[in-house]
Each structure stands twice: as structure tokens, then as C-alpha cells.
Short mmCIF file of C-alpha atoms in Angstrom, two decimals:
data_model
loop_
_atom_site.label_atom_id
_atom_site.label_comp_id
_atom_site.label_asym_id
_atom_site.label_seq_id
_atom_site.Cartn_x
_atom_site.Cartn_y
_atom_site.Cartn_z
CA UNK A 152 -19.46 -22.57 71.00
CA UNK A 153 -21.45 -25.90 69.90
CA UNK A 154 -21.74 -23.73 66.47
CA UNK A 155 -18.93 -24.42 66.22
CA UNK A 156 -18.64 -28.20 67.42
CA UNK A 157 -20.71 -29.52 65.40
CA UNK A 158 -19.38 -27.72 62.57
CA UNK A 159 -16.34 -29.33 63.26
CA UNK A 160 -18.41 -32.41 63.60
CA UNK A 161 -19.60 -31.95 59.68
CA UNK A 162 -16.91 -31.56 58.58
CA UNK A 163 -15.07 -34.04 60.26
CA UNK A 164 -17.72 -36.23 58.59
CA UNK A 165 -17.38 -34.53 54.84
CA UNK A 166 -14.13 -35.39 54.65
CA UNK A 167 -14.37 -38.89 55.40
CA UNK A 168 -16.90 -38.88 52.90
CA UNK A 169 -14.69 -37.76 50.63
CA UNK A 170 -12.14 -40.45 51.62
CA UNK A 171 -14.52 -42.89 51.27
CA UNK A 172 -15.36 -41.98 48.05
CA UNK A 173 -12.06 -41.26 46.98
CA UNK A 174 -11.05 -45.29 47.95
CA UNK A 175 -14.53 -46.77 45.77
CA UNK A 176 -13.13 -44.53 42.66
CA UNK A 177 -9.32 -45.12 43.10
CA UNK A 178 -10.50 -49.39 43.06
CA UNK A 179 -13.26 -48.77 40.54
CA UNK A 180 -9.98 -47.45 37.89
CA UNK A 181 -7.80 -50.26 39.14
CA UNK A 182 -10.20 -52.92 38.20
CA UNK A 183 -10.99 -51.20 34.70
CA UNK A 184 -7.51 -50.76 34.08
CA UNK A 185 -6.64 -54.58 35.40
CA UNK A 186 -9.63 -56.36 33.28
CA UNK A 187 -8.76 -53.90 29.84
CA UNK A 188 -5.68 -55.19 30.69
CA UNK A 189 -6.85 -58.62 31.41
CA UNK A 190 -9.02 -58.53 28.26
CA UNK A 191 -5.32 -57.76 25.83
CA UNK A 192 -3.47 -60.50 27.18
CA UNK A 193 -6.57 -63.16 25.72
CA UNK A 194 -6.57 -61.22 22.84
CA UNK A 195 -2.98 -61.59 22.00
CA UNK A 196 -3.36 -64.73 22.17
CA UNK A 197 -6.58 -65.95 20.62
CA UNK A 198 -9.66 -65.55 22.10
CA UNK A 199 -10.42 -68.41 20.34
CA UNK A 200 -7.45 -70.15 21.75
CA UNK A 201 -8.12 -69.82 24.74
CA UNK A 202 -11.42 -70.21 25.43
CA UNK A 203 -11.60 -73.79 23.85
CA UNK A 204 -9.19 -75.10 25.54
CA UNK A 205 -11.35 -73.87 28.46
CA UNK A 206 -14.95 -75.21 27.54
CA UNK A 207 -12.68 -78.78 26.26
CA UNK A 208 -11.18 -78.78 30.04
CA UNK A 209 -15.71 -78.40 31.20
CA UNK A 210 -16.22 -79.56 34.33
CA UNK A 211 -13.10 -80.02 35.63
CA UNK A 212 -12.50 -77.24 35.68
CA UNK A 213 -15.70 -76.55 37.99
CA UNK A 214 -14.24 -79.27 40.50
CA UNK A 215 -11.03 -77.24 40.28
CA UNK A 216 -12.69 -73.94 41.79
CA UNK A 217 -14.77 -76.65 44.23
CA UNK A 218 -11.94 -77.71 45.67
CA UNK A 219 -10.96 -74.57 47.46
CA UNK A 220 -13.62 -75.63 49.58
CA UNK A 221 -10.57 -77.70 51.46
CA UNK A 222 -8.36 -74.49 52.45
CA UNK A 223 -11.05 -72.65 54.19
CA UNK A 224 -11.50 -76.13 56.33
CA UNK A 225 -8.08 -75.73 57.16
CA UNK A 226 -7.82 -71.91 57.43
CA UNK A 227 -11.40 -71.74 59.97
CA UNK A 228 -9.36 -74.35 62.50
CA UNK A 229 -5.91 -72.43 61.97
CA UNK A 230 -8.08 -69.16 62.72
CA UNK A 231 -9.95 -70.87 65.44
CA UNK A 232 -6.97 -72.08 67.73
CA UNK A 233 -6.37 -68.29 67.35
CA UNK A 234 -9.53 -67.40 69.17
CA UNK A 235 -8.90 -67.27 73.24
CA UNK A 236 -11.87 -67.88 75.96
CA UNK A 237 -15.36 -69.13 76.62
CA UNK A 238 -17.16 -67.77 73.17
CA UNK A 239 -14.68 -69.56 71.26
CA UNK A 240 -16.75 -69.56 67.70
CA UNK A 241 -17.74 -73.17 66.44
CA UNK A 242 -15.73 -75.27 63.29
CA UNK A 243 -19.00 -74.55 61.14
CA UNK A 244 -19.00 -70.80 62.27
CA UNK A 245 -15.59 -69.59 61.32
CA UNK A 246 -15.46 -71.98 58.15
CA UNK A 247 -18.38 -69.77 57.43
CA UNK A 248 -16.86 -66.37 58.29
CA UNK A 249 -13.06 -67.34 56.03
CA UNK A 250 -15.62 -68.06 53.74
CA UNK A 251 -17.41 -64.05 53.64
CA UNK A 252 -13.99 -62.37 54.58
CA UNK A 253 -12.25 -63.81 50.98
CA UNK A 254 -15.45 -63.15 49.50
CA UNK A 255 -15.03 -59.92 49.72
CA UNK A 256 -11.57 -59.84 50.22
CA UNK A 257 -11.49 -61.24 46.36
CA UNK A 258 -14.52 -59.48 44.63
CA UNK A 259 -14.88 -56.19 46.11
CA UNK A 260 -12.28 -52.82 46.07
CA UNK A 261 -11.50 -52.90 50.03
CA UNK A 262 -7.18 -53.22 49.49
CA UNK A 263 -7.51 -56.88 50.90
CA UNK A 264 -8.37 -55.36 54.11
CA UNK A 265 -13.14 -54.91 54.36
CA UNK A 266 -12.77 -59.34 55.45
CA UNK A 267 -11.10 -58.01 58.29
CA UNK A 268 -13.63 -54.82 59.09
CA UNK A 269 -16.91 -57.57 57.73
CA UNK A 270 -15.02 -60.33 60.03
CA UNK A 271 -14.96 -58.31 62.84
CA UNK A 272 -18.00 -57.25 63.19
CA UNK A 273 -19.15 -60.85 62.47
CA UNK A 274 -16.99 -62.11 65.97
CA UNK A 275 -18.86 -58.98 68.34
CA UNK A 276 -22.48 -60.76 67.39
CA UNK A 277 -21.51 -63.79 68.31
CA UNK A 278 -20.26 -62.46 71.33
CA UNK A 279 -16.62 -62.02 71.11
CA UNK A 280 -15.03 -59.60 72.70
CA UNK A 281 -13.70 -56.57 70.68
CA UNK A 282 -9.82 -57.33 71.87
CA UNK A 283 -9.88 -61.43 71.65
CA UNK A 284 -11.63 -61.26 68.17
CA UNK A 285 -8.91 -58.23 67.00
CA UNK A 286 -5.78 -59.16 68.65
CA UNK A 287 -7.00 -63.02 66.46
CA UNK A 288 -7.22 -61.46 63.01
CA UNK A 289 -3.86 -59.37 63.97
CA UNK A 290 -2.11 -62.21 64.37
CA UNK A 291 -3.96 -64.70 61.98
CA UNK A 292 -2.74 -61.82 60.13
CA UNK A 293 0.84 -61.88 60.55
CA UNK A 294 1.07 -65.29 60.48
CA UNK A 295 -0.13 -66.03 57.42
CA UNK A 296 2.24 -63.17 54.99
CA UNK A 297 4.57 -64.71 57.01
CA UNK A 298 4.03 -68.70 55.51
CA UNK A 299 3.46 -66.87 52.38
CA UNK A 300 7.48 -65.64 52.13
CA UNK A 301 7.84 -69.37 53.49
CA UNK A 302 6.38 -70.36 50.33
CA UNK A 303 7.34 -67.87 48.54
CA UNK A 304 11.16 -68.48 48.97
CA UNK A 305 10.41 -72.15 48.11
CA UNK A 306 8.53 -71.19 44.46
CA UNK A 307 12.10 -69.66 44.40
CA UNK A 308 14.05 -72.29 45.63
CA UNK A 309 12.81 -74.25 42.88
CA UNK A 310 13.09 -71.95 40.08
CA UNK A 311 16.45 -71.11 41.06
CA UNK A 312 17.07 -75.28 41.10
CA UNK A 313 15.60 -75.79 37.32
CA UNK A 314 16.81 -72.39 35.98
CA UNK A 315 16.61 -71.55 32.72
CA UNK A 316 18.31 -67.85 31.10
CA UNK A 317 13.89 -66.34 31.61
CA UNK A 318 13.41 -68.71 35.01
CA UNK A 319 16.54 -67.19 36.07
CA UNK A 320 16.45 -63.97 35.36
CA UNK A 321 12.36 -63.87 37.27
CA UNK A 322 13.32 -65.69 39.80
CA UNK A 323 16.43 -63.05 40.88
CA UNK A 324 13.52 -60.43 40.57
CA UNK A 325 11.42 -62.36 42.71
CA UNK A 326 13.95 -62.62 44.92
CA UNK A 327 14.85 -59.16 45.18
CA UNK A 328 11.03 -59.03 45.75
CA UNK A 329 11.61 -60.65 49.25
CA UNK A 330 14.96 -59.17 49.75
CA UNK A 331 13.07 -56.40 50.67
CA UNK A 332 9.17 -57.76 52.07
CA UNK A 333 11.20 -59.69 54.56
CA UNK A 334 12.60 -56.47 56.58
CA UNK A 335 9.70 -55.17 56.65
CA UNK A 336 7.69 -58.55 58.25
CA UNK A 337 11.12 -57.97 60.55
CA UNK A 338 10.24 -54.44 61.68
CA UNK A 339 6.35 -55.35 62.03
CA UNK A 340 6.76 -58.59 64.33
CA UNK A 341 9.28 -56.28 66.74
CA UNK A 342 6.40 -52.75 66.25
CA UNK A 343 4.09 -55.63 67.37
CA UNK A 344 6.17 -55.97 70.81
CA UNK A 345 6.32 -52.66 71.20
CA UNK A 346 1.83 -51.82 72.14
CA UNK A 347 1.02 -49.94 69.00
CA UNK A 348 -2.29 -50.42 69.82
CA UNK A 349 -1.85 -48.78 73.51
CA UNK A 350 0.37 -46.62 72.30
CA UNK A 351 -1.25 -44.66 69.18
CA UNK A 352 -4.18 -44.72 70.88
CA UNK A 353 -2.84 -42.65 74.27
CA UNK A 354 -1.10 -40.43 71.75
CA UNK A 355 -4.31 -39.62 70.12
CA UNK A 356 -6.85 -39.23 73.44
CA UNK A 357 -3.65 -36.73 74.58
CA UNK A 358 -4.64 -34.38 71.11
CA UNK A 359 -8.94 -34.66 71.69
CA UNK A 360 -8.18 -33.53 75.16
CA UNK A 361 -9.37 -36.87 76.92
CA UNK A 362 -12.19 -38.09 74.07
CA UNK A 363 -10.93 -40.63 74.07
CA UNK A 364 -10.03 -42.42 77.10
CA UNK A 365 -12.31 -45.46 77.38
CA UNK A 366 -10.52 -47.19 74.05
CA UNK A 367 -7.05 -46.79 76.09
CA UNK A 368 -7.84 -49.22 77.91
CA UNK A 369 -8.97 -51.42 75.35
CA UNK A 370 -6.01 -50.80 72.83
CA UNK A 371 -4.42 -52.36 75.76
CA UNK A 372 -6.16 -54.95 75.91
CA UNK A 373 -5.62 -55.90 71.88
CA UNK A 374 -1.93 -55.34 72.55
CA UNK A 375 -2.19 -57.70 75.94
CA UNK A 376 -3.71 -59.98 73.41
CA UNK A 377 -1.53 -60.45 70.76
CA UNK A 378 1.28 -61.20 72.38
CA UNK A 379 -0.76 -63.95 74.52
CA UNK A 380 -1.77 -65.74 70.77
CA UNK A 381 2.59 -65.02 69.94
CA UNK A 382 3.39 -67.14 73.52
CA UNK A 383 1.57 -69.93 72.51
CA UNK A 384 4.69 -71.00 70.59
CA UNK A 385 2.96 -74.93 70.14
CA UNK A 386 -0.65 -73.05 68.31
CA UNK A 387 2.25 -70.61 66.42
CA UNK A 388 4.16 -73.53 65.25
CA UNK A 389 0.87 -75.94 64.40
CA UNK A 390 -0.15 -72.96 62.30
CA UNK A 391 2.75 -72.53 60.77
CA UNK A 392 3.55 -75.38 59.82
CA UNK A 393 1.10 -77.88 60.23
CA UNK A 394 -2.14 -75.60 58.91
CA UNK A 395 -0.57 -73.11 56.07
CA UNK A 396 0.92 -76.03 54.39
CA UNK A 397 -2.44 -78.25 54.60
CA UNK A 398 -4.17 -74.17 52.88
CA UNK A 399 -1.12 -74.26 50.45
CA UNK A 400 -1.19 -78.14 49.82
CA UNK A 401 -4.43 -78.14 49.07
CA UNK A 402 -4.70 -74.33 46.76
CA UNK A 403 -1.80 -76.50 44.06
CA UNK A 404 -4.93 -79.04 44.44
CA UNK A 405 -7.01 -76.42 41.77
CA UNK A 406 -3.73 -75.91 40.43
CA UNK A 407 -2.52 -79.66 39.20
CA UNK A 408 -6.45 -80.58 38.47
CA UNK A 409 -7.30 -77.46 36.12
CA UNK A 410 -3.48 -78.03 34.90
CA UNK A 411 -4.21 -82.00 34.44
CA UNK A 412 -8.33 -81.12 32.57
CA UNK A 413 -6.62 -78.56 30.42
CA UNK A 414 -4.39 -81.22 28.70
CA UNK A 415 -0.70 -79.95 30.36
CA UNK A 416 -0.45 -82.21 32.86
CA UNK A 417 2.47 -80.51 35.59
CA UNK A 418 4.18 -82.43 38.61
CA UNK A 419 2.46 -81.57 42.41
CA UNK A 420 5.98 -79.89 43.28
CA UNK A 421 5.04 -77.11 40.27
CA UNK A 422 1.55 -76.71 40.93
CA UNK A 423 3.33 -75.21 44.52
CA UNK A 424 5.50 -74.08 42.79
CA UNK A 425 2.94 -71.94 40.51
CA UNK A 426 0.08 -71.83 43.29
CA UNK A 427 2.87 -69.87 46.17
CA UNK A 428 4.48 -67.12 43.76
CA UNK A 429 1.17 -66.39 42.00
CA UNK A 430 -0.03 -65.65 46.11
CA UNK A 431 2.98 -63.27 46.48
CA UNK A 432 1.62 -61.86 42.94
CA UNK A 433 -1.42 -61.72 43.97
CA UNK A 434 -0.85 -60.21 47.68
CA UNK A 435 1.40 -57.47 46.36
CA UNK A 436 -1.54 -55.76 43.68
CA UNK A 437 -3.83 -56.04 46.88
CA UNK A 438 -5.01 -52.57 45.41
CA UNK A 439 -6.44 -54.20 42.37
CA UNK A 440 -10.09 -56.32 42.55
CA UNK A 441 -9.34 -59.48 42.60
CA UNK A 442 -5.99 -59.12 41.45
CA UNK A 443 -7.49 -58.09 37.50
CA UNK A 444 -4.43 -57.97 34.95
CA UNK A 445 -2.19 -58.84 37.72
CA UNK A 446 -3.10 -62.80 37.81
CA UNK A 447 -3.30 -63.03 34.73
CA UNK A 448 0.06 -61.66 33.96
CA UNK A 449 1.52 -63.71 37.50
CA UNK A 450 0.23 -67.08 35.72
CA UNK A 451 1.49 -65.97 32.41
CA UNK A 452 5.33 -65.30 34.10
CA UNK A 453 5.58 -68.19 36.19
CA UNK A 454 3.74 -70.79 34.13
CA UNK A 455 6.26 -69.43 31.34
CA UNK A 456 8.98 -70.01 33.66
CA UNK A 457 7.81 -74.33 33.81
CA UNK A 458 7.62 -74.25 30.33
CA UNK A 459 3.80 -73.97 30.34
CA UNK A 460 2.24 -71.61 27.06
CA UNK A 461 0.71 -69.03 27.01
CA UNK A 462 -2.85 -69.88 26.39
CA UNK A 463 -3.19 -72.34 28.72
CA UNK A 464 -1.49 -69.85 31.26
CA UNK A 465 -4.58 -67.59 30.63
CA UNK A 466 -7.05 -70.40 30.36
CA UNK A 467 -5.47 -71.18 33.70
CA UNK A 468 -6.66 -67.95 34.84
CA UNK A 469 -9.90 -68.09 33.69
CA UNK A 470 -10.21 -71.79 36.12
CA UNK A 471 -9.26 -69.60 39.16
CA UNK A 472 -11.87 -66.99 37.46
CA UNK A 473 -14.44 -69.73 37.84
CA UNK A 474 -14.03 -70.70 40.95
CA UNK A 475 -14.21 -67.10 42.23
CA UNK A 476 -18.31 -67.47 40.74
CA UNK A 477 -19.00 -70.81 42.03
CA UNK A 478 -17.70 -69.94 45.59
CA UNK A 479 -16.88 -66.01 45.79
CA UNK A 480 -20.27 -64.54 44.18
CA UNK A 481 -22.03 -67.35 47.25
CA UNK A 482 -19.89 -66.16 49.33
CA UNK A 483 -21.08 -62.29 49.52
CA UNK A 484 -24.30 -63.73 49.64
CA UNK A 485 -23.77 -65.52 52.74
CA UNK A 486 -22.53 -62.05 54.32
CA UNK A 487 -25.33 -59.91 53.34
CA UNK A 488 -27.88 -62.43 54.78
CA UNK A 489 -24.96 -62.53 57.73
CA UNK A 490 -25.63 -58.91 57.80
CA UNK A 491 -29.14 -58.63 57.84
CA UNK A 492 -29.91 -61.55 59.41
CA UNK A 493 -29.42 -59.57 63.29
CA UNK A 494 -31.31 -57.36 62.57
CA UNK A 495 -34.51 -58.36 61.32
CA UNK A 496 -34.25 -60.26 64.57
CA UNK A 497 -34.52 -56.59 66.03
CA UNK A 498 -36.62 -55.84 63.79
CA UNK A 499 -38.68 -58.56 65.34
CA UNK A 500 -37.96 -58.32 68.99
CA UNK A 501 -38.78 -54.81 69.16
CA UNK A 502 -42.25 -55.61 67.45
CA UNK A 503 -42.49 -58.39 70.08
CA UNK A 504 -42.01 -56.59 72.93
CA UNK A 505 -44.88 -53.17 71.45
CA UNK A 506 -47.17 -55.79 71.23
CA UNK A 507 -46.89 -57.33 75.01
CA UNK A 508 -46.04 -53.80 76.94
CA UNK A 509 -48.60 -53.54 78.77
CA UNK A 510 -48.20 -49.30 79.81
CA UNK A 511 -48.50 -48.91 75.85
CA UNK A 512 -51.64 -51.59 75.93
CA UNK A 513 -53.30 -48.93 78.59
CA UNK A 514 -52.27 -45.79 76.84
CA UNK A 515 -53.90 -47.04 73.74
CA UNK A 516 -56.97 -48.00 74.81
#
């Protein structure tokens, strides 16, 4: 029996390794395909023209990229309000966590969820209870999707109000996307009130003959934590209508500054429309690392609907890539430090303990 159990465990580990390998390969394939699409779009609009615009903009694109710190500040604060308990991290810790989460989700082939997994691990190291950490992450994702849907509808409304033939067609396509997503979002919200984590764990516990009994209680705590956050109406409303609005304004400021230095100034309202719709396109293409290719095509479609020429749209997409290099590459380095620091402390503590262990000293002598 023990032998059979070992074989079964090895088979499970093998299948898990295969799934992980498949996910990595799919991420690499989509990233390569996206890169080829990006290069093809730039080549079609003449690389010299696109890079010439970016060269003329110069340090202005660096400034636009660094402005991304502002929405990160708002995100750190709104996420912090969702974490209850005495071990709630400080604002500076939350800012570092937002930085790492965005960097992982934007730069690695993790389908926009790897950042949440990394964030959970770090929150646990900071002493936040598992149920509290998961509940804050789930509600943060839910509220972010709701706010993105709201701002997408605002952007679509703007396109309809300033409709030309091509603009109207794009707005219509985006509106249909919202129509499809809205019922799914409502269904997702309803499911959260049916204690999904506890139900799923109970089912798995029955399948595994009671081996997950301890996890059932933890899952019930997660469900209660999610419900508790949703019952805090003031916190939820501030998140949606104050903090998320600040984030949208701050990320739109990136677009506005970049276009100003690209000598294609637009109104701030148009910058908000571009940002809100690009966010929707990038979220829909969550399986493509960094939205490669998809984001460039989105800028051409949305910017073109607002009267921007394709070369300027691609230069704007290039400005977004500069932001990724300036902000998210250092974020990945910060993540590595965050992951290695506890291990280094543990090794140092182990060495100190061995050195001070009287039994070991007696044995050695």
C-alpha cells in the first residue's frame, strides 16, 4: 500500500510539473507571437518614423514613465484599507507590495495572477493571517474589475458622443465586449456570497477521504473575510469612487504627458479615454505577457479613433514599454530581494543557534 501511495504521489507530482511546463511554454509562445506582431506593426509604419518621434520626445517619455508611481500610491492605500486586523502592513510596505505585484504580472508569463501569489507569500511573511490575505486579494481583484468596467463604459460613451464611422464601429465592438462581461461579473459577485472556497474544499475533502479537513476551516474563514469586507460599504465605495478614480486620473496623466512630448497633445478627457480602453484591452489579453502586440494594436485602434496617426500611436506604445523598463524591471529585482531576505535571515539565525548550542559544543569537545 505504501508503495502504491508513493507511485500515486510521484504521478501527481509529474502531472503538476507537466502542467507548469506547459504553462511556461504557452507563455513563451504568446510572448514571441506578440513580439512579432509588435515588430510587424512598427515595420509597417516605418521604424525610422516611430523611433524618430520617441527620440524627439526624449526625457519626456522617461518622465511619463516615472509618473506611474502616482497610481501605485493610490493602489497601495486602497488595498491597505481592505486588510483588517492588528497586523495590517504599513503604507510603505503596501507600496512595495503593489510594485512587486505589478512587476510580476506585467513582465512575466503568469496570466496576471502570479503577482497575487507572490503578494500572498509576502503578506504571510509579514504576519498577516492566510484568510485575511486571501480575502483582501480576492476583493481587490473584484473591485478592480468592477472599476475597470465602469471606466471602460465611460470611454465607450465618449467614443459614441464623438462618433465618426470608424469610431462608431470600434465603440460598438467594445460595447459588445462589456455586454458579454457584465453578466459574468454579476455571476462572479453572486458566487462569492455562496461561500465558494468552503464548498470547494469540502468537496475535495470528501474526495480525499478527509485529508483536507484542516483546510476546510481555513476556507470558511476566507469566505467570511470576503463577506466582511463587502459589508464595509464605506470602504468599498471609497475604493471604487475615490481611490480607483485617482488611479485612473494618474495613469491617464502618463498618457497625456507622453503625447505632449510626442507633439500630439490631446485633451485630458481624451487621455482618460485612451487609458481606460487600453486597460480593458490589456486585461482581456491577460494570457499574453506584457500585452505584447495586443497593446500596440490597441493603441493604434483607440488612438486612431481619436485622430492620432499610427506612428504616434506606436510611439505612445513605446513610451509604455519605457515605463515597464524603468518601473517593473527594478520591481522584479525588488521581488528577488524580498524572497531571498527571509531565507538569508533564517540561515544566519541557524548559524547563530548552532554556535550558541551548549550541547553541540560539549559534543564537539
